Amino acid sequence: MKPEKLSKIESPLQVALKQWRFQPYVRDGKATEFQVKITFHVN
Amino acid sequence: MKLPMSYVPAKTSFLILLFACSSLAAASDSIADLPKKAIERSQITVSGARPFVLKASVLEATNPSNTNYKAEIEEYWIAPNKWRRTVRTAAFSQTLIANGDKTTEQLIGDYYPNWLRTLVTAIFEPGDTLQGVDLSRSSDNPVWGGAQICRRFTFMAGVAPVSNKVFSTFCFEGGLLSSVGAPGYHADYKNYKNFAGKRVAHTIREYIEPGTDVEATITELTELKSVDEAQFVVQETSPPLQTVRTSEEALRGLVVSAPEIVWPTVRSGSVAGTLSLYVCLDRSGHVREIYELNSSNPGLSDVARDQVMKWQFKTATNRGVPVQVESMLTFAFQTSIANPIPILEEEEGLKLLVHRVEPTWPAGFAPVGTPVIVTLGVMESGECYGLVFITSDEPTGRSS
């Protein structure tokens, strides 16, 4: 669990982010799992 | 509630909150009075409150077809010492009758889950979670925007030399309780409506884990005009099923079998740190539920959870009667990185993005413009498997 204030937004973020789709990230000729940092701004 | 009740952790007392519902106005509550006032305004099971019948349905809001979180709750309430409550899931059912100083219980199933007890407490005794809370002594005051007033308490879990920070946060809005987040209890109180001079939350949303929320919706709350005494007859006294919250040290004292946790290598995140779990045992000492608490590397919480699920404990008793037990467990971990996952900067990652859905922020979560930085995991196929980490460079608030 993250610090409490951030745990409150995990669910809505998960719902949105699990719908994101990327082109495969290719490294050494192979599609590779990766992580990416994204900054959102509350609106 | 005055009588012993199955869902109340031992640390909470059964004092009746003898509050008068003097006013629903909230503008001038002092921070010290806020919990007391909020409960005066909303709790329907205090002495002097109007008799009622309440029915509620429970489902997993994030996956309504999941039968594991379906439940029905029904209560006929006359007074703090005279009521009848039924909670029912596919695997468990309890009908508990209190009448004067006697109780009787009909039980089907061997385990009353934490997630259901949380909702029952949130509906009938929201004040239990606020007992002994002095908001003026909070660790910090998270600023979540909107009209919410929040206070967070930081405390240490673990048995020396292992320790970990865990948190309890209490939020209020308009003089009413809006959320409680604490080890073993996460509830948001929404959709307040008038009932018999009170303001009663008709929707309770419970956070289970990322992507899983359970919701209780009150479908009926009406004054009980005529009393059917037959409903409250206690023919044979039986003590209700109890759940006891204990210290980590005491829980470890109940261990029968607890193989050392094997920490696998990780592909990202911290390689050394601590993590805590909230562990719930049935009356036979079997682990039935585990909730993740704070972790230096959230990727390892599932690893620990899967292994602790196999631990075995002795049956705990209270005055000779087996009880359910809940406690935190804290672990220190040390591992290493293997086959590290590439971490792309935002600009590089967004070049690969082909479909984007914007999140819906909870109302009043934080001031407009507050940055929230997430690390998102993406599989070889380009599909996202979700959040890896969330942080924010927003100030955490001021000390009180």
GROMACS .gro file of C-alpha atoms in nm:
model
  443
    1MET     CA    1   0.000   0.000   0.000
    2LYS     CA    2   0.125   0.341  -0.083
    3PRO     CA    3   0.098   0.633   0.156
    4GLU     CA    4  -0.265   0.684   0.233
    5LYS     CA    5  -0.331   0.988   0.024
    6LEU     CA    6  -0.208   0.819  -0.290
    7SER     CA    7  -0.383   0.490  -0.223
    8LYS     CA    8  -0.709   0.677  -0.274
    9ILE     CA    9  -0.638   0.723  -0.643
   10GLU     CA   10  -0.496   0.383  -0.721
   11SER     CA   11  -0.826   0.237  -0.833
   12PRO     CA   12  -0.929   0.512  -1.077
   13LEU     CA   13  -0.576   0.522  -1.214
   14GLN     CA   14  -0.565   0.145  -1.259
   15VAL     CA   15  -0.897   0.149  -1.442
   16ALA     CA   16  -0.772   0.409  -1.690
   17LEU     CA   17  -0.416   0.290  -1.731
   18LYS     CA   18  -0.505  -0.072  -1.795
   19GLN     CA   19  -0.676   0.052  -2.112
   20TRP     CA   20  -0.361   0.220  -2.241
   21ARG     CA   21  -0.192   0.051  -2.535
   22PHE     CA   22   0.163   0.100  -2.659
   23GLN     CA   23   0.350  -0.017  -2.963
   24PRO     CA   24   0.591  -0.291  -2.860
   25TYR     CA   25   0.921  -0.161  -2.727
   26VAL     CA   26   1.191  -0.339  -2.924
   27ARG     CA   27   1.535  -0.389  -2.778
   28ASP     CA   28   1.802  -0.615  -2.925
   29GLY     CA   29   1.550  -0.716  -3.189
   30LYS     CA   30   1.295  -0.841  -2.933
   31ALA     CA   31   0.974  -0.695  -2.794
   32THR     CA   32   1.060  -0.611  -2.432
   33GLU     CA   33   0.860  -0.538  -2.120
   34PHE     CA   34   0.921  -0.187  -1.997
   35GLN     CA   35   0.813   0.073  -1.746
   36VAL     CA   36   0.749   0.437  -1.814
   37LYS     CA   37   0.709   0.732  -1.582
   38ILE     CA   38   0.412   0.953  -1.660
   39THR     CA   39   0.322   1.277  -1.489
   40PHE     CA   40  -0.046   1.362  -1.460
   41HIS     CA   41  -0.189   1.685  -1.331
   42VAL     CA   42  -0.511   1.670  -1.131
   43ASN     CA   43  -0.789   1.850  -1.315
   44MET     CA   44  -2.275  -0.115   2.086
   45LYS     CA   45  -2.302  -0.218   2.444
   46LEU     CA   46  -2.300  -0.592   2.390
   47PRO     CA   47  -2.015  -0.812   2.271
   48MET     CA   48  -2.022  -0.814   1.896
   49SER     CA   49  -1.840  -1.028   1.650
   50TYR     CA   50  -1.712  -0.764   1.420
   51VAL     CA   51  -1.564  -0.531   1.677
   52PRO     CA   52  -1.189  -0.559   1.729
   53ALA     CA   53  -1.099  -0.613   2.090
   54LYS     CA   54  -0.920  -0.282   2.111
   55THR     CA   55  -1.246  -0.098   2.071
   56SER     CA   56  -1.466  -0.075   2.370
   57PHE     CA   57  -1.839  -0.109   2.368
   58LEU     CA   58  -1.920   0.228   2.511
   59ILE     CA   59  -2.236   0.372   2.380
   60LEU     CA   60  -2.187   0.708   2.225
   61LEU     CA   61  -2.434   0.912   2.420
   62PHE     CA   62  -2.449   1.201   2.188
   63ALA     CA   63  -2.744   1.422   2.124
   64CYS     CA   64  -2.807   1.512   1.765
   65SER     CA   65  -2.832   1.879   1.828
   66SER     CA   66  -2.754   2.018   1.489
   67LEU     CA   67  -2.657   1.917   1.142
   68ALA     CA   68  -2.465   2.238   1.091
   69ALA     CA   69  -2.094   2.187   1.064
   70ALA     CA   70  -1.931   2.514   0.986
   71SER     CA   71  -1.781   2.583   1.325
   72ASP     CA   72  -1.667   2.243   1.451
   73SER     CA   73  -1.328   2.258   1.615
   74ILE     CA   74  -1.080   2.000   1.495
   75ALA     CA   75  -1.087   1.834   1.837
   76ASP     CA   76  -1.466   1.802   1.832
   77LEU     CA   77  -1.501   1.694   1.471
   78PRO     CA   78  -1.504   1.313   1.523
   79LYS     CA   79  -1.756   1.336   1.806
   80LYS     CA   80  -1.979   1.576   1.615
   81ALA     CA   81  -1.961   1.373   1.295
   82ILE     CA   82  -2.074   1.061   1.478
   83GLU     CA   83  -2.349   1.247   1.664
   84ARG     CA   84  -2.484   1.352   1.327
   85SER     CA   85  -2.466   1.018   1.151
   86GLN     CA   86  -2.461   0.713   1.376
   87ILE     CA   87  -2.806   0.553   1.396
   88THR     CA   88  -2.734   0.299   1.671
   89VAL     CA   89  -2.677   0.532   1.966
   90SER     CA   90  -2.891   0.544   2.274
   91GLY     CA   91  -3.210   0.740   2.209
   92ALA     CA   92  -3.198   0.695   1.831
   93ARG     CA   93  -3.516   0.598   1.648
   94PRO     CA   94  -3.588   0.229   1.588
   95PHE     CA   95  -3.517   0.134   1.229
   96VAL     CA   96  -3.501  -0.140   0.972
   97LEU     CA   97  -3.202  -0.127   0.741
   98LYS     CA   98  -3.121  -0.341   0.439
   99ALA     CA   99  -2.803  -0.319   0.233
  100SER     CA  100  -2.657  -0.499  -0.064
  101VAL     CA  101  -2.287  -0.551  -0.118
  102LEU     CA  102  -2.098  -0.617  -0.439
  103GLU     CA  103  -1.756  -0.560  -0.587
  104ALA     CA  104  -1.795  -0.221  -0.752
  105THR     CA  105  -1.498  -0.289  -0.977
  106ASN     CA  106  -1.636  -0.628  -1.089
  107PRO     CA  107  -2.006  -0.662  -0.999
  108SER     CA  108  -2.028  -1.021  -1.122
  109ASN     CA  109  -1.768  -1.141  -0.869
  110THR     CA  110  -1.968  -1.355  -0.629
  111ASN     CA  111  -1.685  -1.357  -0.372
  112TYR     CA  112  -1.788  -1.009  -0.258
  113LYS     CA  113  -2.166  -1.040  -0.280
  114ALA     CA  114  -2.346  -0.999   0.050
  115GLU     CA  115  -2.674  -0.892   0.206
  116ILE     CA  116  -2.708  -0.711   0.537
  117GLU     CA  117  -3.030  -0.661   0.732
  118GLU     CA  118  -3.094  -0.516   1.073
  119TYR     CA  119  -3.397  -0.452   1.290
  120TRP     CA  120  -3.292  -0.213   1.566
  121ILE     CA  121  -3.490  -0.099   1.866
  122ALA     CA  122  -3.219   0.011   2.109
  123PRO     CA  123  -2.846  -0.042   2.169
  124ASN     CA  124  -2.929  -0.359   2.362
  125LYS     CA  125  -3.215  -0.482   2.144
  126TRP     CA  126  -3.158  -0.562   1.781
  127ARG     CA  127  -3.138  -0.838   1.526
  128ARG     CA  128  -2.880  -0.843   1.247
  129THR     CA  129  -2.828  -1.084   0.961
  130VAL     CA  130  -2.527  -1.079   0.729
  131ARG     CA  131  -2.512  -1.328   0.449
  132THR     CA  132  -2.268  -1.427   0.176
  133ALA     CA  133  -2.247  -1.745  -0.030
  134ALA     CA  134  -2.004  -1.892   0.222
  135PHE     CA  135  -2.106  -1.733   0.549
  136SER     CA  136  -2.418  -1.630   0.733
  137GLN     CA  137  -2.467  -1.486   1.078
  138THR     CA  138  -2.787  -1.389   1.252
  139LEU     CA  139  -2.711  -1.216   1.577
  140ILE     CA  140  -2.981  -1.116   1.824
  141ALA     CA  141  -2.919  -0.895   2.124
  142ASN     CA  142  -3.191  -0.854   2.383
  143GLY     CA  143  -3.106  -0.699   2.717
  144ASP     CA  144  -2.792  -0.865   2.846
  145LYS     CA  145  -2.840  -1.178   2.636
  146THR     CA  146  -2.722  -1.262   2.287
  147THR     CA  147  -2.777  -1.551   2.056
  148GLU     CA  148  -2.618  -1.631   1.727
  149GLN     CA  149  -2.694  -1.856   1.434
  150LEU     CA  150  -2.382  -1.916   1.230
  151ILE     CA  151  -2.326  -2.086   0.898
  152GLY     CA  152  -1.970  -2.102   0.772
  153ASP     CA  153  -1.644  -2.091   0.961
  154TYR     CA  154  -1.512  -1.744   0.891
  155TYR     CA  155  -1.653  -1.392   0.907
  156PRO     CA  156  -1.432  -1.202   0.663
  157ASN     CA  157  -1.268  -0.872   0.742
  158TRP     CA  158  -1.405  -0.706   0.427
  159LEU     CA  159  -1.761  -0.776   0.539
  160ARG     CA  160  -1.705  -0.680   0.903
  161THR     CA  161  -1.557  -0.352   0.782
  162LEU     CA  162  -1.877  -0.270   0.595
  163VAL     CA  163  -2.098  -0.373   0.887
  164THR     CA  164  -1.898  -0.152   1.122
  165ALA     CA  165  -1.908   0.135   0.872
  166ILE     CA  166  -2.287   0.113   0.846
  167PHE     CA  167  -2.382   0.060   1.210
  168GLU     CA  168  -2.092   0.179   1.425
  169PRO     CA  169  -1.878   0.421   1.224
  170GLY     CA  170  -1.780   0.577   1.556
  171ASP     CA  171  -1.586   0.266   1.658
  172THR     CA  172  -1.302   0.357   1.426
  173LEU     CA  173  -1.279   0.705   1.578
  174GLN     CA  174  -1.263   0.606   1.942
  175GLY     CA  175  -0.956   0.752   2.105
  176VAL     CA  176  -0.862   0.949   1.796
  177ASP     CA  177  -0.739   1.297   1.880
  178LEU     CA  178  -0.712   1.482   1.552
  179SER     CA  179  -0.509   1.760   1.711
  180ARG     CA  180  -0.222   1.513   1.758
  181SER     CA  181  -0.198   1.401   1.394
  182SER     CA  182   0.134   1.345   1.221
  183ASP     CA  183   0.042   1.566   0.930
  184ASN     CA  184  -0.257   1.714   0.761
  185PRO     CA  185  -0.293   1.592   0.404
  186VAL     CA  186  -0.443   1.858   0.182
  187TRP     CA  187  -0.669   1.679  -0.061
  188GLY     CA  188  -0.852   1.984  -0.185
  189GLY     CA  189  -1.224   2.033  -0.195
  190ALA     CA  190  -1.384   2.082   0.142
  191GLN     CA  191  -1.230   1.777   0.304
  192ILE     CA  192  -1.049   1.804   0.633
  193CYS     CA  193  -0.803   1.518   0.672
  194ARG     CA  194  -0.565   1.414   0.946
  195ARG     CA  195  -0.306   1.143   0.912
  196PHE     CA  196  -0.132   0.948   1.186
  197THR     CA  197   0.194   0.769   1.126
  198PHE     CA  198   0.298   0.487   1.353
  199MET     CA  199   0.550   0.210   1.353
  200ALA     CA  200   0.472  -0.156   1.289
  201GLY     CA  201   0.702  -0.449   1.344
  202VAL     CA  202   0.898  -0.625   1.612
  203ALA     CA  203   1.249  -0.491   1.682
  204PRO     CA  204   1.479  -0.468   1.502
  205VAL     CA  205   1.235  -0.464   1.207
  206SER     CA  206   1.006  -0.166   1.182
  207ASN     CA  207   0.797   0.001   0.915
  208LYS     CA  208   0.580   0.308   0.894
  209VAL     CA  209   0.208   0.253   0.860
  210PHE     CA  210  -0.067   0.510   0.843
  211SER     CA  211  -0.419   0.590   0.957
  212THR     CA  212  -0.605   0.872   0.789
  213PHE     CA  213  -0.938   1.023   0.885
  214CYS     CA  214  -1.125   1.264   0.656
  215PHE     CA  215  -1.435   1.472   0.714
  216GLU     CA  216  -1.646   1.687   0.488
  217GLY     CA  217  -1.936   1.910   0.582
  218GLY     CA  218  -1.908   1.794   0.942
  219LEU     CA  219  -1.949   1.429   0.845
  220LEU     CA  220  -1.707   1.141   0.818
  221SER     CA  221  -1.593   1.100   0.457
  222SER     CA  222  -1.325   0.831   0.484
  223VAL     CA  223  -1.119   0.620   0.720
  224GLY     CA  224  -0.806   0.446   0.599
  225ALA     CA  225  -0.627   0.234   0.856
  226PRO     CA  226  -0.467  -0.111   0.872
  227GLY     CA  227  -0.751  -0.356   0.823
  228TYR     CA  228  -1.013  -0.088   0.759
  229HIS     CA  229  -1.060   0.127   0.448
  230ALA     CA  230  -1.400   0.288   0.399
  231ASP     CA  231  -1.532   0.588   0.212
  232TYR     CA  232  -1.868   0.721   0.331
  233LYS     CA  233  -2.080   0.869   0.053
  234ASN     CA  234  -2.430   0.961  -0.053
  235TYR     CA  235  -2.548   1.099   0.282
  236LYS     CA  236  -2.924   1.123   0.320
  237ASN     CA  237  -3.155   1.240   0.596
  238PHE     CA  238  -3.299   0.984   0.834
  239ALA     CA  239  -3.474   1.055   1.163
  240GLY     CA  240  -3.274   1.366   1.239
  241LYS     CA  241  -2.945   1.213   1.124
  242ARG     CA  242  -2.738   1.225   0.808
  243VAL     CA  243  -2.664   0.866   0.709
  244ALA     CA  244  -2.415   0.752   0.444
  245HIS     CA  245  -2.607   0.528   0.203
  246THR     CA  246  -2.300   0.416   0.010
  247ILE     CA  247  -1.990   0.273   0.176
  248ARG     CA  248  -1.701   0.200  -0.057
  249GLU     CA  249  -1.424  -0.020   0.073
  250TYR     CA  250  -1.077  -0.034  -0.076
  251ILE     CA  251  -0.947  -0.390  -0.093
  252GLU     CA  252  -0.642  -0.361  -0.319
  253PRO     CA  253  -0.552  -0.178  -0.638
  254GLY     CA  254  -0.833  -0.232  -0.884
  255THR     CA  255  -1.067  -0.392  -0.629
  256ASP     CA  256  -1.327  -0.190  -0.439
  257VAL     CA  257  -1.631  -0.332  -0.263
  258GLU     CA  258  -1.943  -0.125  -0.213
  259ALA     CA  259  -2.235  -0.150   0.027
  260THR     CA  260  -2.552   0.030  -0.076
  261ILE     CA  261  -2.831   0.088   0.170
  262THR     CA  262  -3.145  -0.010  -0.018
  263GLU     CA  263  -3.388   0.049   0.268
  264LEU     CA  264  -3.369   0.259   0.582
  265THR     CA  265  -3.703   0.325   0.743
  266GLU     CA  266  -3.835   0.384   1.088
  267LEU     CA  267  -3.959   0.070   1.259
  268LYS     CA  268  -4.312   0.161   1.359
  269SER     CA  269  -4.433  -0.168   1.495
  270VAL     CA  270  -4.218  -0.419   1.678
  271ASP     CA  271  -4.248  -0.793   1.630
  272GLU     CA  272  -4.114  -0.914   1.964
  273ALA     CA  273  -4.071  -1.263   1.822
  274GLN     CA  274  -3.778  -1.134   1.619
  275PHE     CA  275  -3.583  -1.053   1.932
  276VAL     CA  276  -3.642  -1.363   2.139
  277VAL     CA  277  -3.325  -1.516   2.279
  278GLN     CA  278  -3.415  -1.874   2.351
  279GLU     CA  279  -3.066  -2.005   2.403
  280THR     CA  280  -2.785  -1.769   2.495
  281SER     CA  281  -2.470  -1.809   2.290
  282PRO     CA  282  -2.168  -1.581   2.274
  283PRO     CA  283  -2.118  -1.428   1.930
  284LEU     CA  284  -1.822  -1.505   1.712
  285GLN     CA  285  -1.540  -1.271   1.814
  286THR     CA  286  -1.254  -1.117   1.622
  287VAL     CA  287  -0.958  -0.996   1.825
  288ARG     CA  288  -0.699  -0.753   1.702
  289THR     CA  289  -0.368  -0.839   1.856
  290SER     CA  290  -0.008  -0.719   1.854
  291GLU     CA  291   0.238  -0.851   1.604
  292GLU     CA  292   0.440  -0.999   1.887
  293ALA     CA  293   0.135  -1.189   2.012
  294LEU     CA  294   0.054  -1.313   1.664
  295ARG     CA  295   0.408  -1.440   1.616
  296GLY     CA  296   0.366  -1.620   1.947
  297LEU     CA  297   0.085  -1.823   1.790
  298VAL     CA  298   0.297  -1.949   1.501
  299VAL     CA  299   0.297  -2.324   1.444
  300SER     CA  300   0.458  -2.320   1.103
  301ALA     CA  301   0.610  -2.012   0.942
  302PRO     CA  302   0.877  -2.090   0.687
  303GLU     CA  303   1.120  -1.804   0.632
  304ILE     CA  304   1.005  -1.582   0.348
  305VAL     CA  305   1.205  -1.645   0.033
  306TRP     CA  306   1.264  -1.317  -0.143
  307PRO     CA  307   1.301  -1.352  -0.518
  308THR     CA  308   1.512  -1.116  -0.725
  309VAL     CA  309   1.326  -0.813  -0.847
  310ARG     CA  310   1.336  -0.643  -1.181
  311SER     CA  311   1.278  -0.295  -1.045
  312GLY     CA  312   1.242  -0.094  -0.725
  313SER     CA  313   1.416  -0.113  -0.388
  314VAL     CA  314   1.630  -0.418  -0.318
  315ALA     CA  315   1.631  -0.372   0.060
  316GLY     CA  316   1.361  -0.242   0.290
  317THR     CA  317   1.053  -0.339   0.483
  318LEU     CA  318   0.696  -0.427   0.411
  319SER     CA  319   0.391  -0.486   0.627
  320LEU     CA  320   0.084  -0.701   0.581
  321TYR     CA  321  -0.249  -0.710   0.763
  322VAL     CA  322  -0.324  -1.074   0.834
  323CYS     CA  323  -0.663  -1.224   0.927
  324LEU     CA  324  -0.693  -1.571   1.081
  325ASP     CA  325  -0.996  -1.790   1.129
  326ARG     CA  326  -1.072  -1.970   1.454
  327SER     CA  327  -0.857  -2.265   1.351
  328GLY     CA  328  -0.546  -2.052   1.298
  329HIS     CA  329  -0.564  -2.062   0.918
  330VAL     CA  330  -0.477  -1.745   0.729
  331ARG     CA  331  -0.789  -1.635   0.542
  332GLU     CA  332  -0.720  -1.280   0.424
  333ILE     CA  333  -0.411  -1.066   0.384
  334TYR     CA  334  -0.410  -0.698   0.296
  335GLU     CA  335  -0.099  -0.517   0.181
  336LEU     CA  336   0.019  -0.225   0.390
  337ASN     CA  337   0.316   0.001   0.330
  338SER     CA  338   0.605  -0.151   0.135
  339SER     CA  339   0.946  -0.027   0.027
  340ASN     CA  340   0.896  -0.236  -0.287
  341PRO     CA  341   0.528  -0.302  -0.361
  342GLY     CA  342   0.630  -0.571  -0.608
  343LEU     CA  343   0.734  -0.788  -0.314
  344SER     CA  344   0.411  -0.760  -0.117
  345ASP     CA  345   0.241  -1.026  -0.329
  346VAL     CA  346   0.539  -1.254  -0.282
  347ALA     CA  347   0.517  -1.218   0.094
  348ARG     CA  348   0.140  -1.252   0.089
  349ASP     CA  349   0.148  -1.576  -0.110
  350GLN     CA  350   0.396  -1.730   0.135
  351VAL     CA  351   0.227  -1.607   0.455
  352MET     CA  352  -0.105  -1.749   0.330
  353LYS     CA  353   0.054  -2.089   0.391
  354TRP     CA  354   0.163  -2.016   0.747
  355GLN     CA  355  -0.022  -2.197   1.023
  356PHE     CA  356  -0.105  -2.057   1.365
  357LYS     CA  357  -0.244  -2.197   1.687
  358THR     CA  358  -0.608  -2.141   1.764
  359ALA     CA  359  -0.640  -1.825   1.972
  360THR     CA  360  -0.896  -1.820   2.249
  361ASN     CA  361  -1.069  -1.562   2.463
  362ARG     CA  362  -1.196  -1.707   2.791
  363GLY     CA  363  -1.163  -2.050   2.640
  364VAL     CA  364  -1.361  -1.969   2.326
  365PRO     CA  365  -1.179  -1.979   1.989
  366VAL     CA  366  -1.164  -1.639   1.823
  367GLN     CA  367  -1.066  -1.495   1.489
  368VAL     CA  368  -0.742  -1.297   1.505
  369GLU     CA  369  -0.609  -1.001   1.310
  370SER     CA  370  -0.271  -0.834   1.325
  371MET     CA  371   0.001  -0.674   1.123
  372LEU     CA  372   0.313  -0.863   1.022
  373THR     CA  373   0.625  -0.675   0.919
  374PHE     CA  374   0.921  -0.812   0.728
  375ALA     CA  375   1.264  -0.687   0.632
  376PHE     CA  376   1.367  -0.793   0.286
  377GLN     CA  377   1.694  -0.799   0.101
  378THR     CA  378   1.725  -0.908  -0.256
  379SER     CA  379   1.889  -0.800  -0.578
  380ILE     CA  380   1.797  -0.676  -0.920
  381ALA     CA  381   1.807  -0.930  -1.200
  382ASN     CA  382   1.717  -0.874  -1.561
  383PRO     CA  383   1.618  -0.515  -1.490
  384ILE     CA  384   1.313  -0.380  -1.662
  385PRO     CA  385   1.401  -0.083  -1.883
  386ILE     CA  386   1.250   0.237  -1.748
  387LEU     CA  387   1.170   0.486  -2.020
  388GLU     CA  388   1.142   0.856  -1.969
  389GLU     CA  389   0.801   1.004  -2.037
  390GLU     CA  390   0.886   1.152  -2.375
  391GLU     CA  391   1.028   0.827  -2.507
  392GLY     CA  392   0.742   0.620  -2.369
  393LEU     CA  393   0.469   0.846  -2.503
  394LYS     CA  394   0.610   0.808  -2.854
  395LEU     CA  395   0.502   0.443  -2.832
  396LEU     CA  396   0.157   0.521  -2.693
  397VAL     CA  397  -0.127   0.439  -2.934
  398HIS     CA  398  -0.433   0.450  -2.706
  399ARG     CA  399  -0.479   0.670  -2.402
  400VAL     CA  400  -0.766   0.695  -2.151
  401GLU     CA  401  -0.760   0.979  -1.902
  402PRO     CA  402  -0.819   0.890  -1.536
  403THR     CA  403  -1.117   1.029  -1.349
  404TRP     CA  404  -0.990   1.195  -1.034
  405PRO     CA  405  -1.197   1.157  -0.717
  406ALA     CA  406  -1.380   1.479  -0.635
  407GLY     CA  407  -1.172   1.696  -0.407
  408PHE     CA  408  -0.877   1.459  -0.413
  409ALA     CA  409  -0.621   1.732  -0.458
  410PRO     CA  410  -0.601   2.089  -0.581
  411VAL     CA  411  -0.619   2.134  -0.958
  412GLY     CA  412  -0.275   2.108  -1.109
  413THR     CA  413  -0.131   1.882  -0.839
  414PRO     CA  414   0.122   1.653  -1.009
  415VAL     CA  415   0.083   1.278  -0.968
  416ILE     CA  416   0.373   1.078  -1.102
  417VAL     CA  417   0.310   0.715  -1.187
  418THR     CA  418   0.532   0.439  -1.309
  419LEU     CA  419   0.335   0.227  -1.552
  420GLY     CA  420   0.421  -0.130  -1.641
  421VAL     CA  421   0.387  -0.239  -2.004
  422MET     CA  422   0.408  -0.597  -2.129
  423GLU     CA  423   0.592  -0.712  -2.439
  424SER     CA  424   0.262  -0.694  -2.630
  425GLY     CA  425   0.219  -0.325  -2.546
  426GLU     CA  426  -0.067  -0.391  -2.302
  427CYS     CA  427  -0.044  -0.225  -1.962
  428TYR     CA  428  -0.048  -0.437  -1.654
  429GLY     CA  429  -0.103  -0.137  -1.434
  430LEU     CA  430   0.065   0.086  -1.185
  431VAL     CA  431   0.402   0.000  -1.048
  432PHE     CA  432   0.444   0.304  -0.830
  433ILE     CA  433   0.273   0.632  -0.755
  434THR     CA  434   0.427   0.938  -0.606
  435SER     CA  435   0.366   1.308  -0.604
  436ASP     CA  436   0.587   1.604  -0.550
  437GLU     CA  437   0.302   1.781  -0.379
  438PRO     CA  438   0.396   1.887  -0.024
  439THR     CA  439   0.257   1.633   0.222
  440GLY     CA  440   0.107   1.906   0.440
  441ARG     CA  441   0.193   2.088   0.756
  442SER     CA  442   0.238   1.947   1.099
  443SER     CA  443  -0.040   2.021   1.341
   0.00000   0.00000   0.00000
